[in-house]
């Protein structure tokens, strides 16, 4: 898998999502299906989008006791997604259980990454709400190393942390980074943001981009711009 832009399809329902993807006329962007769409449209939306030829990141961020996560992952395994995730805060044991559940009898499995800290969490929330009295980058690095030790393929982190995660966990450990904004965009509820070009420079493997594309007047053009800025090439 090379560098790519993943579009966060945060829509409420199948019709709206498929109509959005129709606008790309034969192009097949890598698509992220998150909680809103999965809970409103159900597992069939994954099969439909997959059948259209898109790669899929199923972003359900599982976080529960190891046995429950293992069994839930065994269900997701059969949806044939390309990438899925858990919260690293669920512990190493939970991440190992997730991998077990995700692995098919022939040893193949979708890629599994862990959320380190949500990009909407800032230092103040880390200390006041989560009661973690450490600098954000140290916390992210600790969670990333836990994920690597558990055998996962990478992490979701802010683009601000992607370079350091690669230093600590190796170049092939994937960094998937939301919190991306064009230079002129508002950050909205995201606290730790970067432009696609900056995310590229700092070493993100994949950027996850929602509203800057989905809420753009011309989403196809916004996607093209994102790809150009992130990969540094013409499409
Ligand atoms: O609209 P926006 O570009 O902010 O969308 C970012 C997407 O990435 C959302 O679907 C959000 O759930 C997801 N995400 C995130 N921060 C994480 C993990 C996932 O923003 N740490």
Coordinates of C-alpha atoms and ligand atoms in Angstrom, one line a residue:
X1 CA 0.0 0.0 0.0
X2 CA 1.5 3.4 -1.0
X3 CA 0.6 6.9 0.1
X4 CA -3.1 7.6 -0.4
X5 CA -6.0 9.9 0.6
X6 CA -8.9 8.1 2.4
X7 CA -12.2 9.9 2.2
X8 CA -14.2 9.8 5.5
X9 CA -17.8 9.1 4.3
X10 CA -19.5 10.5 7.4
X11 CA -23.0 10.4 5.9
X12 CA -26.2 9.2 7.5
X13 CA -27.4 6.5 5.2
X14 CA -26.7 4.5 2.1
X15 CA -28.5 6.6 -0.5
X16 CA -26.5 9.8 0.3
X17 CA -23.2 7.8 0.4
X18 CA -23.7 6.1 -2.9
X19 CA -24.8 9.3 -4.5
X20 CA -21.6 11.0 -3.2
X21 CA -19.4 8.2 -4.6
X22 CA -21.3 8.3 -8.0
X23 CA -19.9 11.8 -8.4
X24 CA -16.4 10.3 -8.8
X25 CA -17.5 8.8 -12.1
X26 CA -15.4 5.6 -12.3
X27 CA -12.6 6.7 -10.0
X28 CA -12.3 4.6 -6.9
X29 CA -11.1 6.5 -3.9
X30 CA -10.2 4.7 -0.7
X31 CA -13.2 5.1 1.5
X32 CA -13.6 5.3 5.3
X33 CA -16.8 4.0 6.7
X34 CA -17.3 5.2 10.3
X35 CA -19.8 4.8 13.1
X36 CA -22.5 7.1 11.7
X37 CA -22.7 5.3 8.3
X38 CA -22.2 1.8 9.7
X39 CA -24.8 2.2 12.4
X40 CA -27.4 3.9 10.1
X41 CA -26.9 1.7 7.0
X42 CA -25.7 -1.6 8.5
X43 CA -23.0 -4.1 7.3
X44 CA -24.5 -4.2 3.8
X45 CA -23.1 -0.7 3.0
X46 CA -19.6 -2.3 3.4
X47 CA -20.5 -5.0 0.9
X48 CA -22.0 -2.6 -1.6
X49 CA -19.1 -0.2 -1.6
X50 CA -16.6 -3.0 -1.7
X51 CA -18.5 -4.5 -4.7
X52 CA -18.0 -1.2 -6.5
X53 CA -14.3 -1.7 -6.3
X54 CA -13.3 0.7 -3.5
X55 CA -10.8 -0.1 -0.8
X56 CA -12.4 0.3 2.7
X57 CA -11.2 1.4 6.0
X58 CA -13.9 0.4 8.6
X59 CA -13.4 2.8 11.4
X60 CA -15.4 1.4 14.3
X61 CA -12.7 2.0 17.0
X62 CA -13.4 -1.1 19.1
X63 CA -12.7 -0.9 22.8
X64 CA -14.0 -3.5 25.1
X65 CA -12.8 -6.6 27.0
X66 CA -10.5 -8.8 24.9
X67 CA -13.0 -11.7 24.4
X68 CA -15.8 -9.3 23.2
X69 CA -13.4 -7.6 20.8
X70 CA -12.0 -10.9 19.5
X71 CA -15.6 -12.1 18.6
X72 CA -16.6 -8.7 17.1
X73 CA -13.4 -8.8 14.9
X74 CA -14.3 -12.3 13.7
X75 CA -17.5 -10.8 12.4
X76 CA -15.7 -7.9 10.7
X77 CA -13.2 -10.2 9.2
X78 CA -15.9 -11.7 6.9
X79 CA -16.8 -8.3 5.6
X80 CA -13.5 -8.3 3.7
X81 CA -12.5 -4.8 4.6
X82 CA -8.9 -3.6 3.9
X83 CA -8.3 -1.8 7.1
X84 CA -10.0 -1.7 10.5
X85 CA -9.1 -0.4 14.0
X86 CA -9.3 -0.6 17.8
X87 CA -8.4 1.9 20.6
X88 CA -4.9 1.2 21.9
X89 CA -6.3 2.3 25.3
X90 CA -8.0 -1.1 25.4
X91 CA -4.5 -2.6 26.3
X92 CA -2.1 -4.9 24.6
X93 CA -4.1 -8.0 25.5
X94 CA -7.2 -6.5 23.9
X95 CA -5.2 -5.7 20.7
X96 CA -3.8 -9.2 20.6
X97 CA -7.3 -10.6 20.9
X98 CA -8.4 -8.3 18.1
X99 CA -5.7 -9.7 15.8
X100 CA -6.7 -13.3 16.7
X101 CA -10.3 -12.6 15.9
X102 CA -9.4 -10.9 12.6
X103 CA -7.2 -13.7 11.3
X104 CA -8.7 -16.1 8.8
X105 CA -8.0 -19.9 8.9
X106 CA -5.5 -19.4 6.0
X107 CA -3.6 -16.8 8.0
X108 CA -4.7 -13.8 5.9
X109 CA -6.4 -10.8 7.5
X110 CA -7.3 -7.1 7.0
X111 CA -4.7 -4.6 8.3
X112 CA -5.3 -3.6 11.9
X113 CA -4.3 -0.3 13.4
X114 CA -4.9 1.3 16.8
X115 CA -6.1 4.8 17.7
X116 CA -3.5 6.4 19.9
X117 CA -5.3 9.6 21.0
X118 CA -8.2 11.1 19.1
X119 CA -7.2 14.2 17.1
X120 CA -10.0 16.1 18.9
X121 CA -8.2 15.6 22.3
X122 CA -5.8 18.3 23.3
X123 CA -3.2 18.5 26.1
X124 CA -5.8 20.1 28.5
X125 CA -8.4 17.3 27.9
X126 CA -5.7 14.7 28.3
X127 CA -4.8 16.0 31.7
X128 CA -8.2 17.2 33.0
X129 CA -10.5 14.5 31.6
X130 CA -8.3 11.5 31.1
X131 CA -6.0 12.3 34.0
X132 CA -2.9 11.5 32.0
X133 CA -0.2 13.8 33.2
X134 CA 2.2 13.5 30.4
X135 CA 3.0 15.4 27.2
X136 CA 0.7 14.3 24.3
X137 CA 3.6 13.2 22.1
X138 CA 4.9 10.8 24.8
X139 CA 1.5 9.4 25.3
X140 CA 1.0 8.8 21.6
X141 CA 4.4 7.2 21.3
X142 CA 3.7 4.9 24.3
X143 CA 0.4 3.7 22.8
X144 CA 2.0 3.3 19.4
X145 CA 4.8 1.1 20.9
X146 CA 2.1 -1.0 22.7
X147 CA 0.3 -1.5 19.4
X148 CA 3.5 -2.6 17.7
X149 CA 4.4 -5.0 20.5
X150 CA 0.9 -6.5 20.1
X151 CA 1.6 -7.2 16.4
X152 CA -0.6 -4.5 14.9
X153 CA 0.2 -2.9 11.5
X154 CA 0.2 0.8 12.5
X155 CA -1.7 3.5 14.3
X156 CA -4.2 6.4 13.8
X157 CA -2.5 9.5 15.0
X158 CA -2.3 13.2 14.3
X159 CA -0.1 14.1 11.4
X160 CA 1.9 16.1 13.9
X161 CA 3.0 12.8 15.4
X162 CA 3.5 10.7 12.3
X163 CA 7.3 11.3 12.0
X164 CA 8.0 10.4 15.6
X165 CA 5.9 7.3 15.4
X166 CA 8.0 6.1 12.4
X167 CA 11.2 6.9 14.3
X168 CA 10.0 4.8 17.3
X169 CA 8.2 2.0 15.5
X170 CA 9.9 1.7 12.1
X171 CA 9.3 3.1 8.6
X172 CA 6.9 0.2 7.7
X173 CA 4.6 0.8 10.7
X174 CA 1.6 2.6 9.1
X175 CA 0.6 6.1 10.2
X176 CA -3.0 6.9 9.3
X177 CA -3.7 10.5 10.0
X178 CA -7.0 12.4 10.3
X179 CA -7.1 16.1 11.3
X180 CA -6.2 17.3 7.9
X181 CA -7.3 20.7 6.6
X182 CA -6.6 22.9 3.6
X183 CA -4.7 26.0 4.6
X184 CA -7.8 28.2 4.3
X185 CA -10.2 25.8 6.1
X186 CA -11.6 26.1 9.7
X187 CA -10.3 23.3 12.0
X188 CA -13.9 22.7 13.4
X189 CA -13.7 20.2 16.3
X190 CA -10.3 19.0 15.4
X191 CA -7.5 20.3 17.6
X192 CA -4.3 19.0 16.1
X193 CA -4.4 19.7 12.4
X194 CA -2.1 20.0 9.3
X195 CA -2.4 20.6 5.6
X196 CA -2.0 17.6 3.2
X197 CA 1.4 18.8 2.0
X198 CA 2.6 19.1 5.6
X199 CA 1.3 15.7 6.4
X200 CA 3.2 14.3 3.5
X201 CA 6.5 16.1 4.6
X202 CA 6.2 14.7 8.1
X203 CA 5.7 11.1 6.8
X204 CA 2.0 10.2 7.1
X205 CA 1.2 7.1 5.0
X206 CA -2.5 7.8 4.7
X207 CA -4.5 10.9 5.4
X208 CA -8.1 10.6 6.3
X209 CA -10.1 13.6 5.1
X210 CA -13.8 14.2 5.8
X211 CA -15.4 17.6 5.7
X212 CA -12.8 19.4 3.5
X213 CA -13.9 17.0 0.8
X214 CA -17.5 16.0 1.7
X215 CA -18.6 19.5 2.5
X216 CA -16.8 21.1 -0.5
X217 CA -18.8 22.7 -3.3
X218 CA -16.9 20.4 -5.7
X219 CA -15.9 17.3 -3.7
X220 CA -14.2 15.7 -6.7
X221 CA -12.0 18.7 -7.2
X222 CA -11.3 18.9 -3.5
X223 CA -10.2 15.2 -3.5
X224 CA -8.0 15.8 -6.5
X225 CA -6.3 18.8 -4.8
X226 CA -5.8 16.7 -1.6
X227 CA -4.2 13.9 -3.6
X228 CA -1.9 16.4 -5.4
X229 CA -0.9 18.2 -2.2
X230 CA -0.4 14.9 -0.3
X231 CA 1.4 12.8 -2.9
X232 CA 3.2 15.8 -4.4
X233 CA 2.3 14.5 -7.9
X234 CA -0.3 15.2 -10.6
X235 CA -3.2 12.7 -10.5
Ligands
LIG1 O1 -14.3 15.8 8.8 P1 -12.9 15.4 9.3 O2 -11.8 15.6 8.2 O3 -12.6 16.1 10.6 O4 -13.0 13.9 9.5 C1 -12.0 13.1 10.2 C2 -12.5 11.7 10.3 O5 -11.5 10.9 10.9 C3 -13.8 11.5 11.1 O6 -14.5 10.4 10.4 C4 -13.3 11.0 12.4 O7 -14.2 10.1 13.0 C5 -12.0 10.3 12.1 N1 -11.0 10.2 13.2 C6 -10.4 11.4 13.8 N2 -9.5 11.2 14.8 C7 -9.1 10.0 15.1 C8 -9.6 8.9 14.5 C9 -10.5 9.0 13.5 O8 -10.8 12.5 13.4 N3 -8.1 9.9 16.0

